[in-house]
Amino acid sequence: MSTKEYDFLIVGSGLFGSVFAYEANKIGKKCLVIDSRKNLGGNVYCEKMEDITVHKYGPHIFHTNDKKIWDYVNQFVSFNNYIHTPVSNSNGNLYNLPFNMNTFKQLWGVESPEKAIEIINNQINEFGFKNPKNLEQQALSLVGKDLYLLLIKQFTEKQWGRKAENLPASIIKRLPVRFTFDNNYFNDKYQGIPIGGYNKLIEGLLKGIEVKTNCNFFDDRAYFETISDCIVFTGKIDEYYNFKYGKLEYRSLRFETELLDVKDFQSNAMVNYNDANIPYTRIIEHKHFEFGEQPTTIITKEFPEEWSTKKEAFYPINDEKNNSSYLKYKKLSKNSNVIFGGRLAEYKYYDMHQVIASALNKFKKKNAL
Ligand code: FAD
């Protein structure tokens, strides 16, 4: 029998840490969850402002094809029937996303799928590449010149702070193109926003579990390493190993949130801003995630930024250099009895349903259930 105070110390209360803690607590394991932020929930944390649920770390739309994951989250909170239908502003004109017959009608005036397919194929034949070497070549090979120049190039360069010719082709593996008049961004069977916000989901997962906020693992590492049989670490893996193989790089974001004295600012939850001369990539109008009827509105402008260790790490930069350093850290982690999980510890972009599935799998593996 263990003499330690906890079975699990869980570093980070994002979805990975919270799902792991819930599963462990359910089978009678004693857990402590710590988080360096002042709030629980990691990037899905929301705050109420003017009775509107504001997504503090960027807009989060839950979507999955996996019924098990959908049922899992629905144990804790019900979801509304929000369908994500973003639009993109380019040169002052609005285009529907993802690329579909509405976009093609707006762009070329065409109304038949045959005509749209013909235009795209002609452009791919003229401008595409057999072995695309960078993001620009990749996008031209997938959707042709018009969509690339109007709706991809400037947006992506703003997002990553680099020229499309200098970005790896792998960033765009697929570009969903749909030849129906369907603006639903996701193809998944299940989609929605938790009614009352993501905090309800996190509260449900962490109910009855000891938590400490404003508590950074590295501020008292020696102590934290002694208090449990097993550590579940969801922070940065390079930091855990004292940056032994160098720092893994990220792209950061800055959010500017404003209260506006109008009922409706943009009639949609998300409008992308494509043009290079506009410094933000999108404006989120939070009330539309929950069909809000409040008299005022809250919007957030999202500005992509260079990352430094003082800023929040949002998107891993999975280029060759970073991936190769990450693999070295991953190798080290194989010989440790710490469980590394989630977007920072695995240095990868995860959607919420994926991170939940990963936490459930790692928990099962640990407990051989
Ligand atoms: P996090 O949520 O980041 O949680 C990690 C936690 O660990 C944080 O709270 C952090 O403070 C804490 N921590 C780190 N280091 C330490 C330490 N040393 N000591 C103590 N605590 C520490 N997914 C979707 O499915 N749909 C979307 O629409 C969507 N939109 C997104 C928009 C943006 C802008 C971003 C960046 C991501 C989006 N995601 C979306 C992805 C989603 O945010 C992630 O899948 C999910 O939040 C990852 O959970 P996590 O537990 O791995 O990490």
GROMACS .gro file of C-alpha atoms and ligand atoms in nm:
model
  422
    1MET     CA    1   0.000   0.000   0.000
    2SER     CA    2   0.118   0.349  -0.082
    3THR     CA    3   0.241   0.578   0.195
    4LYS     CA    4   0.213   0.887  -0.023
    5GLU     CA    5  -0.059   1.144   0.032
    6TYR     CA    6  -0.205   1.114  -0.320
    7ASP     CA    7  -0.231   0.842  -0.582
    8PHE     CA    8  -0.208   1.105  -0.857
    9LEU     CA    9  -0.074   1.457  -0.873
   10ILE     CA   10  -0.227   1.606  -1.186
   11VAL     CA   11  -0.045   1.911  -1.318
   12GLY     CA   12  -0.290   2.116  -1.524
   13SER     CA   13  -0.670   2.135  -1.506
   14GLY     CA   14  -0.737   2.152  -1.880
   15LEU     CA   15  -0.948   1.882  -2.043
   16PHE     CA   16  -0.669   1.624  -2.030
   17GLY     CA   17  -0.599   1.672  -1.658
   18SER     CA   18  -0.967   1.703  -1.563
   19VAL     CA   19  -1.076   1.389  -1.752
   20PHE     CA   20  -0.787   1.191  -1.605
   21ALA     CA   21  -0.872   1.316  -1.254
   22TYR     CA   22  -1.240   1.228  -1.296
   23GLU     CA   23  -1.162   0.872  -1.405
   24ALA     CA   24  -0.912   0.821  -1.124
   25ASN     CA   25  -1.145   0.962  -0.861
   26LYS     CA   26  -1.425   0.736  -0.988
   27ILE     CA   27  -1.226   0.426  -0.901
   28GLY     CA   28  -1.135   0.562  -0.558
   29LYS     CA   29  -0.792   0.708  -0.631
   30LYS     CA   30  -0.696   1.019  -0.438
   31CYS     CA   31  -0.600   1.306  -0.666
   32LEU     CA   32  -0.465   1.657  -0.633
   33VAL     CA   33  -0.506   1.881  -0.939
   34ILE     CA   34  -0.289   2.193  -0.952
   35ASP     CA   35  -0.294   2.472  -1.208
   36SER     CA   36  -0.067   2.773  -1.246
   37ARG     CA   37  -0.356   2.984  -1.377
   38LYS     CA   38  -0.607   3.151  -1.147
   39ASN     CA   39  -0.888   2.952  -1.306
   40LEU     CA   40  -0.960   2.588  -1.382
   41GLY     CA   41  -1.022   2.439  -1.727
   42GLY     CA   42  -0.711   2.545  -1.922
   43ASN     CA   43  -0.799   2.683  -2.263
   44VAL     CA   44  -1.170   2.607  -2.244
   45TYR     CA   45  -1.222   2.843  -1.949
   46CYS     CA   46  -1.511   3.090  -1.994
   47GLU     CA   47  -1.614   3.403  -1.807
   48LYS     CA   48  -1.958   3.565  -1.781
   49MET     CA   49  -1.966   3.929  -1.894
   50GLU     CA   50  -2.298   4.115  -1.927
   51ASP     CA   51  -2.467   3.775  -1.897
   52ILE     CA   52  -2.278   3.652  -2.206
   53THR     CA   53  -2.043   3.352  -2.187
   54VAL     CA   54  -1.704   3.471  -2.311
   55HIS     CA   55  -1.449   3.214  -2.433
   56LYS     CA   56  -1.138   3.359  -2.267
   57TYR     CA   57  -0.873   3.165  -2.459
   58GLY     CA   58  -1.025   3.166  -2.804
   59PRO     CA   59  -1.354   3.035  -2.945
   60HIS     CA   60  -1.423   2.668  -2.871
   61ILE     CA   61  -1.678   2.467  -3.068
   62PHE     CA   62  -1.723   2.109  -2.957
   63HIS     CA   63  -1.750   1.860  -3.243
   64THR     CA   64  -1.695   1.487  -3.273
   65ASN     CA   65  -1.795   1.184  -3.472
   66ASP     CA   66  -1.742   0.958  -3.176
   67LYS     CA   67  -2.067   0.878  -2.995
   68LYS     CA   68  -1.876   0.759  -2.686
   69ILE     CA   69  -1.705   1.095  -2.648
   70TRP     CA   70  -2.031   1.280  -2.713
   71ASP     CA   71  -2.212   1.074  -2.447
   72TYR     CA   72  -1.917   1.123  -2.213
   73VAL     CA   73  -1.934   1.505  -2.219
   74ASN     CA   74  -2.314   1.500  -2.208
   75GLN     CA   75  -2.297   1.331  -1.865
   76PHE     CA   76  -2.177   1.662  -1.726
   77VAL     CA   77  -2.346   1.928  -1.936
   78SER     CA   78  -2.606   1.955  -2.213
   79PHE     CA   79  -2.509   2.103  -2.546
   80ASN     CA   80  -2.707   2.347  -2.757
   81ASN     CA   81  -2.762   2.301  -3.132
   82TYR     CA   82  -2.507   2.561  -3.247
   83ILE     CA   83  -2.370   2.487  -3.593
   84HIS     CA   84  -2.043   2.657  -3.682
   85THR     CA   85  -2.078   2.865  -4.002
   86PRO     CA   86  -1.790   3.115  -4.011
   87VAL     CA   87  -1.753   3.372  -4.286
   88SER     CA   88  -1.440   3.537  -4.419
   89ASN     CA   89  -1.395   3.904  -4.499
   90SER     CA   90  -1.161   3.962  -4.791
   91ASN     CA   91  -1.126   4.307  -4.948
   92GLY     CA   92  -1.448   4.410  -4.774
   93ASN     CA   93  -1.650   4.123  -4.928
   94LEU     CA   94  -1.789   3.832  -4.727
   95TYR     CA   95  -1.738   3.469  -4.833
   96ASN     CA   96  -1.880   3.156  -4.674
   97LEU     CA   97  -1.655   2.893  -4.522
   98PRO     CA   98  -1.570   2.613  -4.559
   99PHE     CA   99  -1.530   2.645  -4.936
  100ASN     CA  100  -1.866   2.538  -5.077
  101MET     CA  101  -2.115   2.629  -5.349
  102ASN     CA  102  -2.205   2.952  -5.165
  103THR     CA  103  -1.837   3.057  -5.175
  104PHE     CA  104  -1.810   2.965  -5.544
  105LYS     CA  105  -2.126   3.162  -5.625
  106GLN     CA  106  -1.984   3.465  -5.436
  107LEU     CA  107  -1.645   3.427  -5.606
  108TRP     CA  108  -1.725   3.327  -5.964
  109GLY     CA  109  -2.103   3.365  -5.993
  110VAL     CA  110  -2.141   2.991  -6.066
  111GLU     CA  111  -2.439   2.790  -5.946
  112SER     CA  112  -2.363   2.439  -6.068
  113PRO     CA  113  -2.113   2.202  -5.912
  114GLU     CA  114  -1.986   2.098  -6.258
  115LYS     CA  115  -1.887   2.458  -6.335
  116ALA     CA  116  -1.716   2.504  -5.996
  117ILE     CA  117  -1.527   2.175  -6.030
  118GLU     CA  118  -1.416   2.274  -6.381
  119ILE     CA  119  -1.279   2.612  -6.263
  120ILE     CA  120  -1.095   2.457  -5.968
  121ASN     CA  121  -0.950   2.171  -6.175
  122ASN     CA  122  -0.833   2.409  -6.449
  123GLN     CA  123  -0.657   2.623  -6.189
  124ILE     CA  124  -0.501   2.320  -6.021
  125ASN     CA  125  -0.373   2.200  -6.359
  126GLU     CA  126  -0.228   2.543  -6.436
  127PHE     CA  127  -0.082   2.638  -6.097
  128GLY     CA  128  -0.052   2.314  -5.899
  129PHE     CA  129   0.264   2.116  -5.816
  130LYS     CA  130   0.324   1.739  -5.827
  131ASN     CA  131   0.537   1.745  -5.510
  132PRO     CA  132   0.445   2.060  -5.317
  133LYS     CA  133   0.743   2.181  -5.114
  134ASN     CA  134   0.575   2.453  -4.910
  135LEU     CA  135   0.233   2.574  -4.800
  136GLU     CA  136   0.185   2.797  -5.105
  137GLN     CA  137   0.252   2.514  -5.349
  138GLN     CA  138   0.036   2.280  -5.145
  139ALA     CA  139  -0.264   2.517  -5.140
  140LEU     CA  140  -0.234   2.593  -5.514
  141SER     CA  141  -0.229   2.219  -5.579
  142LEU     CA  142  -0.540   2.159  -5.369
  143VAL     CA  143  -0.772   2.449  -5.461
  144GLY     CA  144  -0.609   2.657  -5.735
  145LYS     CA  145  -0.516   3.025  -5.754
  146ASP     CA  146  -0.835   3.224  -5.679
  147LEU     CA  147  -0.925   3.062  -5.347
  148TYR     CA  148  -0.561   3.062  -5.244
  149LEU     CA  149  -0.499   3.430  -5.315
  150LEU     CA  150  -0.833   3.555  -5.186
  151LEU     CA  151  -0.895   3.342  -4.878
  152ILE     CA  152  -0.580   3.155  -4.774
  153LYS     CA  153  -0.250   3.331  -4.842
  154GLN     CA  154  -0.273   3.651  -4.637
  155PHE     CA  155  -0.471   3.488  -4.355
  156THR     CA  156  -0.220   3.206  -4.312
  157GLU     CA  157   0.080   3.440  -4.332
  158LYS     CA  158  -0.075   3.658  -4.061
  159GLN     CA  159  -0.154   3.356  -3.849
  160TRP     CA  160   0.198   3.212  -3.861
  161GLY     CA  161   0.399   3.535  -3.906
  162ARG     CA  162   0.585   3.386  -4.202
  163LYS     CA  163   0.556   3.389  -4.581
  164ALA     CA  164   0.354   3.099  -4.721
  165GLU     CA  165   0.663   2.995  -4.924
  166ASN     CA  166   0.847   2.946  -4.594
  167LEU     CA  167   0.576   2.744  -4.422
  168PRO     CA  168   0.577   2.364  -4.440
  169ALA     CA  169   0.328   2.207  -4.681
  170SER     CA  170   0.216   1.980  -4.397
  171ILE     CA  171   0.023   2.265  -4.225
  172ILE     CA  172  -0.246   2.219  -4.491
  173LYS     CA  173  -0.296   1.848  -4.538
  174ARG     CA  174  -0.645   1.884  -4.678
  175LEU     CA  175  -0.859   2.180  -4.770
  176PRO     CA  176  -1.219   2.076  -4.741
  177VAL     CA  177  -1.407   2.173  -5.056
  178ARG     CA  178  -1.776   2.096  -5.075
  179PHE     CA  179  -1.989   2.108  -5.387
  180THR     CA  180  -2.319   2.164  -5.206
  181PHE     CA  181  -2.472   2.481  -5.062
  182ASP     CA  182  -2.375   2.380  -4.707
  183ASN     CA  183  -2.199   2.623  -4.471
  184ASN     CA  184  -2.158   2.382  -4.179
  185TYR     CA  185  -1.784   2.404  -4.104
  186PHE     CA  186  -1.758   2.056  -3.955
  187ASN     CA  187  -1.850   1.722  -4.109
  188ASP     CA  188  -1.892   1.563  -3.766
  189LYS     CA  189  -2.215   1.404  -3.652
  190TYR     CA  190  -2.222   1.581  -3.313
  191GLN     CA  191  -2.161   1.950  -3.258
  192GLY     CA  192  -2.257   2.223  -3.011
  193ILE     CA  193  -2.166   2.454  -2.725
  194PRO     CA  194  -2.220   2.351  -2.361
  195ILE     CA  195  -2.526   2.530  -2.225
  196GLY     CA  196  -2.389   2.765  -1.961
  197GLY     CA  197  -2.031   2.733  -2.089
  198TYR     CA  198  -1.737   2.494  -2.066
  199ASN     CA  199  -1.687   2.570  -1.696
  200LYS     CA  200  -1.984   2.342  -1.625
  201LEU     CA  201  -1.806   2.055  -1.795
  202ILE     CA  202  -1.490   2.116  -1.594
  203GLU     CA  203  -1.685   2.158  -1.268
  204GLY     CA  204  -1.857   1.825  -1.335
  205LEU     CA  205  -1.527   1.651  -1.403
  206LEU     CA  206  -1.354   1.793  -1.097
  207LYS     CA  207  -1.644   1.761  -0.851
  208GLY     CA  208  -1.519   1.627  -0.517
  209ILE     CA  209  -1.152   1.643  -0.621
  210GLU     CA  210  -0.896   1.858  -0.439
  211VAL     CA  211  -0.774   2.143  -0.662
  212LYS     CA  212  -0.526   2.427  -0.620
  213THR     CA  213  -0.513   2.723  -0.859
  214ASN     CA  214  -0.229   2.980  -0.882
  215CYS     CA  215  -0.004   2.685  -0.814
  216ASN     CA  216   0.288   2.619  -1.049
  217PHE     CA  217   0.454   2.278  -1.035
  218PHE     CA  218   0.796   2.434  -1.094
  219ASP     CA  219   0.765   2.673  -0.797
  220ASP     CA  220   0.800   2.375  -0.563
  221ARG     CA  221   0.902   2.086  -0.781
  222ALA     CA  222   1.096   1.902  -0.510
  223TYR     CA  223   0.786   1.893  -0.289
  224PHE     CA  224   0.543   1.801  -0.566
  225GLU     CA  225   0.763   1.513  -0.674
  226THR     CA  226   0.725   1.349  -0.334
  227ILE     CA  227   0.352   1.368  -0.267
  228SER     CA  228   0.203   1.115  -0.510
  229ASP     CA  229   0.262   0.770  -0.654
  230CYS     CA  230   0.226   0.905  -1.005
  231ILE     CA  231   0.244   1.245  -1.171
  232VAL     CA  232   0.022   1.329  -1.469
  233PHE     CA  233   0.193   1.622  -1.636
  234THR     CA  234   0.004   1.839  -1.890
  235GLY     CA  235   0.245   2.136  -1.896
  236LYS     CA  236   0.531   2.188  -2.140
  237ILE     CA  237   0.744   1.878  -2.179
  238ASP     CA  238   1.061   2.078  -2.257
  239GLU     CA  239   1.021   2.274  -1.932
  240TYR     CA  240   0.977   1.948  -1.740
  241TYR     CA  241   1.320   1.843  -1.871
  242ASN     CA  242   1.480   2.183  -1.804
  243PHE     CA  243   1.500   2.257  -2.178
  244LYS     CA  244   1.776   1.996  -2.211
  245TYR     CA  245   1.729   1.977  -2.590
  246GLY     CA  246   1.631   2.343  -2.636
  247LYS     CA  247   1.300   2.528  -2.624
  248LEU     CA  248   1.005   2.406  -2.826
  249GLU     CA  249   0.850   2.700  -3.012
  250TYR     CA  250   0.489   2.815  -3.028
  251ARG     CA  251   0.273   3.078  -3.188
  252SER     CA  252   0.095   3.303  -2.942
  253LEU     CA  253  -0.229   3.502  -2.952
  254ARG     CA  254  -0.345   3.827  -2.796
  255PHE     CA  255  -0.714   3.888  -2.734
  256GLU     CA  256  -0.883   4.229  -2.723
  257THR     CA  257  -1.232   4.204  -2.579
  258GLU     CA  258  -1.483   4.490  -2.601
  259LEU     CA  259  -1.833   4.549  -2.473
  260LEU     CA  260  -2.040   4.717  -2.746
  261ASP     CA  261  -2.364   4.898  -2.685
  262VAL     CA  262  -2.542   4.731  -2.976
  263LYS     CA  263  -2.756   4.420  -2.982
  264ASP     CA  264  -2.574   4.258  -3.271
  265PHE     CA  265  -2.235   4.352  -3.415
  266GLN     CA  266  -2.170   4.103  -3.697
  267SER     CA  267  -2.467   3.858  -3.702
  268ASN     CA  268  -2.235   3.561  -3.668
  269ALA     CA  269  -2.014   3.404  -3.403
  270MET     CA  270  -1.699   3.419  -3.614
  271VAL     CA  271  -1.582   3.644  -3.896
  272ASN     CA  272  -1.231   3.588  -4.031
  273TYR     CA  273  -1.032   3.886  -4.158
  274ASN     CA  274  -0.821   3.780  -4.444
  275ASP     CA  275  -0.638   4.098  -4.548
  276ALA     CA  276  -0.275   4.154  -4.442
  277ASN     CA  277  -0.337   4.520  -4.350
  278ILE     CA  278  -0.583   4.417  -4.073
  279PRO     CA  279  -0.374   4.299  -3.776
  280TYR     CA  280  -0.626   4.053  -3.632
  281THR     CA  281  -0.731   3.725  -3.791
  282ARG     CA  282  -1.085   3.706  -3.662
  283ILE     CA  283  -1.358   3.868  -3.456
  284ILE     CA  284  -1.564   3.651  -3.227
  285GLU     CA  285  -1.909   3.768  -3.117
  286HIS     CA  286  -1.966   3.541  -2.820
  287LYS     CA  287  -2.344   3.572  -2.778
  288HIS     CA  288  -2.404   3.394  -3.111
  289PHE     CA  289  -2.258   3.073  -2.968
  290GLU     CA  290  -2.565   3.056  -2.745
  291PHE     CA  291  -2.825   3.247  -2.949
  292GLY     CA  292  -2.809   3.532  -2.696
  293GLU     CA  293  -3.079   3.799  -2.689
  294GLN     CA  294  -2.898   4.037  -2.449
  295PRO     CA  295  -2.929   4.411  -2.527
  296THR     CA  296  -2.549   4.455  -2.562
  297THR     CA  297  -2.275   4.240  -2.711
  298ILE     CA  298  -1.916   4.131  -2.641
  299ILE     CA  299  -1.664   4.089  -2.921
  300THR     CA  300  -1.307   3.962  -2.914
  301LYS     CA  301  -1.043   4.042  -3.174
  302GLU     CA  302  -0.776   3.776  -3.205
  303PHE     CA  303  -0.422   3.897  -3.288
  304PRO     CA  304  -0.157   3.634  -3.373
  305GLU     CA  305   0.177   3.709  -3.207
  306GLU     CA  306   0.534   3.590  -3.183
  307TRP     CA  307   0.569   3.368  -2.879
  308SER     CA  308   0.815   3.420  -2.593
  309THR     CA  309   0.832   3.233  -2.263
  310LYS     CA  310   0.642   3.519  -2.096
  311LYS     CA  311   0.341   3.470  -2.325
  312GLU     CA  312   0.078   3.198  -2.349
  313ALA     CA  313   0.178   2.916  -2.581
  314PHE     CA  314  -0.112   2.849  -2.818
  315TYR     CA  315  -0.012   2.664  -3.134
  316PRO     CA  316   0.293   2.435  -3.152
  317ILE     CA  317   0.516   2.511  -3.451
  318ASN     CA  318   0.554   2.157  -3.578
  319ASP     CA  319   0.841   2.218  -3.819
  320GLU     CA  320   1.137   1.982  -3.860
  321LYS     CA  321   1.354   2.147  -3.593
  322ASN     CA  322   1.085   2.149  -3.323
  323ASN     CA  323   0.954   1.804  -3.407
  324SER     CA  324   1.300   1.656  -3.385
  325SER     CA  325   1.359   1.817  -3.040
  326TYR     CA  326   1.019   1.696  -2.928
  327LEU     CA  327   1.104   1.339  -3.029
  328LYS     CA  328   1.411   1.355  -2.804
  329TYR     CA  329   1.196   1.469  -2.511
  330LYS     CA  330   0.943   1.198  -2.591
  331LYS     CA  331   1.219   0.937  -2.580
  332LEU     CA  332   1.324   1.059  -2.235
  333SER     CA  333   0.965   1.044  -2.117
  334LYS     CA  334   0.942   0.675  -2.211
  335ASN     CA  335   1.183   0.590  -1.927
  336SER     CA  336   0.992   0.786  -1.667
  337ASN     CA  337   0.683   0.691  -1.470
  338VAL     CA  338   0.531   1.034  -1.528
  339ILE     CA  339   0.233   1.035  -1.763
  340PHE     CA  340   0.270   1.315  -2.018
  341GLY     CA  341  -0.057   1.415  -2.184
  342GLY     CA  342  -0.237   1.698  -2.360
  343ARG     CA  343  -0.137   1.960  -2.609
  344LEU     CA  344   0.167   2.103  -2.425
  345ALA     CA  345   0.317   1.777  -2.300
  346GLU     CA  346   0.268   1.604  -2.638
  347TYR     CA  347   0.354   1.916  -2.838
  348LYS     CA  348   0.065   1.875  -3.077
  349TYR     CA  349  -0.256   2.046  -3.172
  350TYR     CA  350  -0.546   1.852  -3.027
  351ASP     CA  351  -0.916   1.926  -3.069
  352MET     CA  352  -1.117   1.886  -2.750
  353HIS     CA  353  -1.272   1.551  -2.842
  354GLN     CA  354  -0.924   1.418  -2.925
  355VAL     CA  355  -0.770   1.530  -2.599
  356ILE     CA  356  -1.057   1.369  -2.405
  357ALA     CA  357  -1.009   1.043  -2.597
  358SER     CA  358  -0.636   1.057  -2.531
  359ALA     CA  359  -0.686   1.111  -2.155
  360LEU     CA  360  -0.930   0.819  -2.139
  361ASN     CA  361  -0.684   0.595  -2.325
  362LYS     CA  362  -0.387   0.691  -2.112
  363PHE     CA  363  -0.590   0.639  -1.797
  364LYS     CA  364  -0.699   0.293  -1.914
  365LYS     CA  365  -0.343   0.202  -2.004
  366LYS     CA  366  -0.210   0.315  -1.667
  367ASN     CA  367  -0.471   0.118  -1.478
  368ALA     CA  368  -0.484  -0.171  -1.727
  369LEU     CA  369  -0.863  -0.147  -1.730
  370FAD     P1  370  -0.482   2.311  -2.171
  370FAD     O1  371  -0.626   2.343  -2.185
  370FAD     O2  372  -0.385   2.410  -2.219
  370FAD     O3  373  -0.454   2.281  -2.017
  370FAD     C1  374  -0.323   2.273  -1.965
  370FAD     C2  375  -0.326   2.336  -1.828
  370FAD     O4  376  -0.202   2.309  -1.762
  370FAD     C3  377  -0.341   2.488  -1.831
  370FAD     O5  378  -0.450   2.527  -1.751
  370FAD     C4  379  -0.210   2.538  -1.773
  370FAD     O6  380  -0.226   2.655  -1.697
  370FAD     C5  381  -0.167   2.421  -1.687
  370FAD     N1  382  -0.022   2.417  -1.664
  370FAD     C6  383   0.076   2.419  -1.758
  370FAD     N2  384   0.197   2.415  -1.698
  370FAD     C7  385   0.175   2.410  -1.565
  370FAD     C8  386   0.260   2.405  -1.452
  370FAD     N3  387   0.395   2.408  -1.464
  370FAD     N4  388   0.204   2.402  -1.327
  370FAD     C9  389   0.070   2.401  -1.312
  370FAD     N5  390  -0.016   2.407  -1.418
  370FAD    C10  391   0.036   2.411  -1.541
  370FAD     N6  392  -1.069   2.248  -2.991
  370FAD    C11  393  -1.189   2.212  -3.039
  370FAD     O7  394  -1.227   2.094  -3.032
  370FAD     N7  395  -1.272   2.305  -3.097
  370FAD    C12  396  -1.237   2.437  -3.109
  370FAD     O8  397  -1.314   2.516  -3.162
  370FAD    C13  398  -1.109   2.474  -3.058
  370FAD     N8  399  -1.070   2.604  -3.067
  370FAD    C14  400  -0.947   2.639  -3.021
  370FAD    C15  401  -0.908   2.773  -3.032
  370FAD    C16  402  -0.783   2.813  -2.989
  370FAD    C17  403  -0.741   2.956  -3.002
  370FAD    C18  404  -0.694   2.716  -2.935
  370FAD    C19  405  -0.555   2.756  -2.892
  370FAD    C20  406  -0.732   2.584  -2.921
  370FAD    C21  407  -0.859   2.544  -2.964
  370FAD     N9  408  -0.904   2.413  -2.949
  370FAD    C22  409  -1.026   2.376  -2.999
  370FAD    C23  410  -0.819   2.311  -2.883
  370FAD    C24  411  -0.848   2.297  -2.732
  370FAD     O9  412  -0.821   2.419  -2.668
  370FAD    C25  413  -0.759   2.184  -2.675
  370FAD    O10  414  -0.789   2.061  -2.735
  370FAD    C26  415  -0.771   2.162  -2.523
  370FAD    O11  416  -0.799   2.277  -2.453
  370FAD    C27  417  -0.642   2.099  -2.474
  370FAD    O12  418  -0.653   2.064  -2.338
  370FAD     P2  419  -0.520   2.034  -2.255
  370FAD    O13  420  -0.563   1.982  -2.122
  370FAD    O14  421  -0.428   1.952  -2.335
  370FAD    O15  422  -0.445   2.175  -2.242
   0.00000   0.00000   0.00000
